[in-house]
Amino acid sequence: MASEPQVKDPVAFAWGTDGKLWVAGGTDFIRSTWCPMSSVEVFDPASNTWDRSKGHMSVARAGHVMAVLVGELYAVGGSSGSDSSGERYDSRADHW
């Protein structure tokens, strides 16, 4: 069984066009406060492993949504940005 992801609730996730589960954001308990995170982790069901080396989102987010539209991965909203803020992942540059 693969180890658990490092991200914490409330995370967002989406199945990528690469057949992998992308999990991003959430919260971490820092100095007695729950803080939004920008981390991204990718689960590969074929190898049963987590990849924690992907580029972080440009905005720390918790309570956001992720979706794949026309082959592109998006993260939108969340507690650290306005509900209308969003970003797209560039898989070639490994950058949000």
XYZ file of N, CA, C and O in Angstrom:
384
model
N 0.843 -1.184 0.000
C 0.000 0.000 0.000
C 0.884 1.242 0.000
O 1.845 1.331 0.751
N 0.552 2.199 -0.833
C 1.314 3.453 -0.915
C 1.161 4.243 0.381
O 0.142 4.149 1.067
N 2.192 5.030 0.700
C 2.085 5.908 1.865
C 1.007 6.950 1.615
O 0.617 7.203 0.476
N 0.530 7.562 2.681
C -0.506 8.576 2.551
C 0.087 9.873 2.018
O 1.261 10.153 2.231
N -0.741 10.689 1.362
C -0.235 11.994 0.905
C 0.045 12.893 2.098
O -0.498 12.704 3.183
N 0.903 13.878 1.905
C 1.277 14.814 2.948
C 0.233 15.912 3.130
O 0.174 16.537 4.162
N -0.556 16.176 2.087
C -1.550 17.247 2.167
C -2.639 16.879 3.151
O -2.864 15.708 3.444
N -3.320 17.871 3.676
C -4.342 17.648 4.696
C -5.649 18.325 4.288
O -5.662 19.277 3.540
N -6.774 17.815 4.863
C -8.100 18.372 4.564
C -8.140 19.872 4.789
O -7.462 20.364 5.680
N -8.967 20.610 4.065
C -9.763 20.182 2.919
C -8.974 20.324 1.620
O -8.674 21.434 1.190
N -8.576 19.212 1.039
C -7.820 19.199 -0.209
C -8.769 19.180 -1.397
O -9.969 18.984 -1.241
N -8.199 19.338 -2.565
C -8.955 19.145 -3.806
C -8.204 18.097 -4.618
O -6.984 17.946 -4.474
N -8.920 17.380 -5.460
C -8.260 16.368 -6.272
C -8.963 16.233 -7.608
O -10.132 16.608 -7.746
N -8.216 15.694 -8.584
C -8.776 15.442 -9.916
C -7.947 14.355 -10.584
O -6.738 14.267 -10.358
N -8.610 13.531 -11.366
C -7.894 12.546 -12.180
C -7.370 13.268 -13.418
O -8.141 13.866 -14.164
N -6.068 13.232 -13.621
C -5.454 13.880 -14.772
C -5.593 13.043 -16.026
O -5.924 11.851 -15.975
N -5.316 13.635 -17.154
C -5.367 12.908 -18.417
C -4.244 11.875 -18.491
O -4.254 11.021 -19.366
N -3.273 11.972 -17.559
C -2.175 11.008 -17.482
C -2.556 9.745 -16.714
O -1.742 8.855 -16.515
N -3.832 9.659 -16.244
C -4.286 8.504 -15.496
C -3.868 8.512 -14.040
O -3.996 7.505 -13.339
N -3.370 9.650 -13.565
C -2.910 9.780 -12.178
C -3.836 10.699 -11.401
O -4.488 11.565 -11.973
N -3.873 10.495 -10.087
C -4.695 11.308 -9.207
C -3.873 12.481 -8.678
O -2.866 12.280 -7.998
N -4.291 13.688 -9.005
C -3.617 14.914 -8.571
C -4.326 15.441 -7.328
O -5.539 15.638 -7.336
N -3.569 15.654 -6.240
C -4.110 16.126 -4.966
C -3.349 17.398 -4.591
O -2.119 17.417 -4.610
N -4.079 18.458 -4.249
C -3.395 19.731 -4.000
C -4.056 20.522 -2.881
O -5.258 20.417 -2.641
N -3.226 21.338 -2.227
C -3.721 22.258 -1.216
C -4.078 21.571 0.081
O -3.511 20.547 0.443
N -5.021 22.162 0.776
C -5.407 21.675 2.087
C -4.843 22.594 3.159
O -4.485 23.742 2.889
N -4.764 22.086 4.374
C -4.256 22.906 5.471
C -3.184 22.167 6.252
O -3.107 20.937 6.231
N -2.351 22.925 6.940
C -1.343 22.381 7.841
C -1.398 23.193 9.122
O -1.696 24.390 9.090
N -1.139 22.552 10.228
C -1.196 23.211 11.534
C 0.172 23.805 11.840
O 1.131 23.090 12.111
N 0.288 25.136 11.734
C 1.564 25.836 11.940
C 1.379 26.879 13.025
O 0.514 27.746 12.921
N 2.203 26.790 14.055
C 2.157 27.765 15.166
C 0.738 27.976 15.686
O 0.255 29.103 15.766
N 0.060 26.886 15.995
C -1.293 26.904 16.573
C -2.365 27.466 15.641
O -3.416 27.905 16.090
N -2.101 27.487 14.347
C -3.068 28.010 13.377
C -3.133 27.084 12.165
O -2.099 26.615 11.680
N -4.334 26.835 11.663
C -4.484 26.078 10.426
C -4.201 27.006 9.249
O -4.847 28.031 9.102
N -3.225 26.662 8.431
C -2.794 27.510 7.314
C -2.993 26.776 5.983
O -2.656 25.595 5.870
N -3.511 27.477 4.953
C -3.635 26.872 3.624
C -2.261 26.472 3.080
O -1.247 27.093 3.404
N -2.249 25.441 2.237
C -1.012 24.924 1.651
C -1.052 25.069 0.128
O -2.123 25.103 -0.468
N 0.131 25.102 -0.467
C 0.225 25.171 -1.926
C 0.790 23.886 -2.529
O 0.988 23.793 -3.731
N 1.047 22.882 -1.711
C 1.689 21.654 -2.177
C 0.796 20.856 -3.127
O -0.426 20.938 -3.089
N 1.467 20.085 -3.988
C 0.804 19.241 -4.976
C 1.451 17.858 -4.912
O 2.676 17.748 -4.909
N 0.629 16.823 -4.865
C 1.125 15.458 -4.875
C 0.342 14.670 -5.909
O -0.837 14.953 -6.149
N 1.012 13.710 -6.538
C 0.389 12.946 -7.616
C 0.504 11.453 -7.316
O 1.614 10.950 -7.100
N -0.641 10.771 -7.291
C -0.640 9.331 -7.054
C -0.695 8.594 -8.379
O -1.558 8.864 -9.222
N 0.232 7.647 -8.565
C 0.272 6.814 -9.758
C -0.238 5.423 -9.378
O 0.467 4.671 -8.701
N -1.464 5.073 -9.781
C -1.998 3.764 -9.401
C -1.230 2.596 -10.028
O -1.212 1.507 -9.461
N -0.567 2.828 -11.151
C 0.187 1.754 -11.803
C 1.379 1.319 -10.954
O 1.683 0.130 -10.859
N 2.055 2.288 -10.312
C 3.219 1.965 -9.482
C 2.901 2.016 -7.985
O 3.764 1.729 -7.170
N 1.663 2.439 -7.641
C 1.231 2.547 -6.246
C 2.150 3.471 -5.447
O 2.544 3.150 -4.319
N 2.520 4.610 -6.059
C 3.438 5.556 -5.396
C 2.917 6.984 -5.502
O 2.143 7.316 -6.406
N 3.375 7.826 -4.572
C 3.095 9.261 -4.582
C 4.315 10.007 -5.086
O 5.436 9.718 -4.663
N 4.116 10.973 -5.962
C 5.173 11.869 -6.434
C 4.971 13.219 -5.759
O 3.966 13.883 -5.975
N 5.944 13.605 -4.921
C 5.848 14.869 -4.187
C 6.772 15.935 -4.781
O 7.034 16.947 -4.160
N 7.256 15.691 -6.003
C 8.213 16.622 -6.603
C 7.579 17.615 -7.569
O 8.282 18.422 -8.163
N 6.263 17.579 -7.728
C 5.599 18.499 -8.660
C 5.617 19.925 -8.139
O 5.681 20.171 -6.939
N 5.548 20.870 -9.058
C 5.542 22.285 -8.702
C 4.350 22.661 -7.853
O 3.240 22.190 -8.094
N 4.576 23.481 -6.843
C 3.503 23.941 -5.971
C 2.619 24.951 -6.692
O 3.071 25.649 -7.600
N 1.362 25.042 -6.248
C 0.468 26.058 -6.791
C 1.031 27.435 -6.439
O 1.731 27.592 -5.443
N 0.723 28.430 -7.224
C 1.229 29.784 -6.952
C 0.486 30.427 -5.788
O 0.973 31.389 -5.197
N -0.700 29.891 -5.443
C -1.503 30.397 -4.327
C -1.801 29.233 -3.390
O -2.229 28.168 -3.846
N -1.563 29.418 -2.089
C -1.944 28.401 -1.104
C -3.466 28.352 -1.044
O -4.123 29.393 -1.001
N -4.041 27.142 -1.069
C -5.486 27.007 -1.149
C -5.987 25.894 -0.233
O -5.337 24.862 -0.096
N -7.145 26.112 0.352
C -7.867 25.078 1.094
C -9.352 25.282 0.805
O -9.808 26.411 0.689
N -10.077 24.213 0.642
C -11.498 24.328 0.322
C -11.740 24.744 -1.111
O -12.784 25.300 -1.437
N -10.810 24.478 -1.995
C -10.927 24.845 -3.403
C -11.403 23.637 -4.209
O -11.670 22.571 -3.650
N -11.506 23.802 -5.510
C -11.859 22.705 -6.406
C -10.784 22.566 -7.471
O -10.077 23.527 -7.795
N -10.649 21.349 -7.990
C -9.750 21.094 -9.113
C -10.545 20.373 -10.186
O -11.449 19.589 -9.887
N -10.201 20.645 -11.434
C -10.894 19.999 -12.553
C -9.961 19.938 -13.751
O -9.034 20.741 -13.874
N -10.214 18.981 -14.607
C -9.505 18.877 -15.879
C -10.477 19.313 -16.964
O -11.576 18.767 -17.082
N -10.089 20.326 -17.717
C -10.892 20.837 -18.821
C -10.030 20.878 -20.069
O -8.956 21.492 -20.058
N -10.479 20.231 -21.115
C -9.762 20.178 -22.388
C -8.301 19.781 -22.157
O -7.375 20.391 -22.681
N -8.100 18.783 -21.301
C -6.762 18.251 -21.066
C -5.880 19.067 -20.142
O -4.724 18.724 -19.921
N -6.384 20.159 -19.588
C -5.594 21.023 -18.705
C -6.135 20.936 -17.275
O -7.350 20.885 -17.063
N -5.238 20.982 -16.287
C -5.608 20.904 -14.874
C -5.740 22.309 -14.299
O -4.851 23.143 -14.458
N -6.853 22.565 -13.606
C -7.122 23.872 -13.009
C -7.408 23.722 -11.522
O -8.007 22.731 -11.096
N -7.009 24.735 -10.734
C -7.381 24.861 -9.325
C -8.073 26.211 -9.174
O -7.552 27.239 -9.626
N -9.251 26.225 -8.527
C -10.059 27.447 -8.458
C -10.607 27.642 -7.047
O -11.065 26.692 -6.415
N -10.580 28.908 -6.593
C -11.186 29.280 -5.324
C -10.361 28.873 -4.129
O -9.156 28.701 -4.206
N -11.015 28.744 -2.995
C -10.338 28.348 -1.775
C -10.269 29.471 -0.761
O -10.598 30.619 -1.044
N -9.819 29.116 0.428
C -9.863 30.061 1.544
C -8.789 31.130 1.518
O -8.877 32.096 2.252
N -7.751 30.976 0.679
C -6.718 32.005 0.683
C -6.783 32.917 -0.536
O -5.914 33.735 -0.761
N -7.818 32.753 -1.333
C -7.995 33.615 -2.491
C -9.468 33.905 -2.648
O -10.306 33.334 -1.967
N -9.795 34.804 -3.524
C -11.219 35.069 -3.751
C -11.833 33.861 -4.438
O -11.133 33.058 -5.042
N -13.127 33.729 -4.334
C -13.790 32.585 -4.937
C -13.607 32.535 -6.444
O -13.789 31.505 -7.060
N -13.233 33.643 -7.055
C -13.072 33.671 -8.506
C -11.622 33.476 -8.942
O -11.350 33.435 -10.122
N -10.684 33.362 -7.989
C -9.283 33.192 -8.388
C -9.056 31.768 -8.875
O -9.691 30.824 -8.408
N -8.164 31.622 -9.823
C -7.864 30.296 -10.341
C -6.520 30.271 -11.022
O -5.934 31.317 -11.318
N -6.005 29.065 -11.224
C -4.726 28.917 -11.915
C -4.718 27.608 -12.690
O -5.447 26.677 -12.371
N -3.890 27.573 -13.734
C -3.775 26.401 -14.616
C -2.378 25.824 -14.483
O -1.394 26.554 -14.409
N -2.280 24.494 -14.458
C -0.989 23.819 -14.366
C -0.409 23.627 -15.756
O -1.079 23.110 -16.656
N 0.842 24.044 -15.931
C 1.565 23.853 -17.189
C 2.450 22.619 -17.020
O 3.485 22.674 -16.362
N 2.036 21.492 -17.577
C 2.768 20.241 -17.379
C 4.150 20.254 -18.030
O 5.069 19.596 -17.542
N 4.330 21.006 -19.072
C 5.648 21.074 -19.717
C 6.674 21.784 -18.844
O 7.823 21.389 -18.769
N 6.232 22.847 -18.169
C 7.141 23.626 -17.316
C 7.060 23.205 -15.850
O 7.842 23.676 -15.038
N 6.120 22.312 -15.503
C 5.880 21.911 -14.117
C 5.670 23.148 -13.243
O 6.326 23.345 -12.236
N 4.763 23.996 -13.719
C 4.547 25.297 -13.060
C 3.067 25.652 -13.130
O 2.396 25.368 -14.114
N 2.557 26.306 -12.086
C 1.167 26.773 -12.052
C 1.108 28.198 -12.521
O 1.988 28.987 -12.306
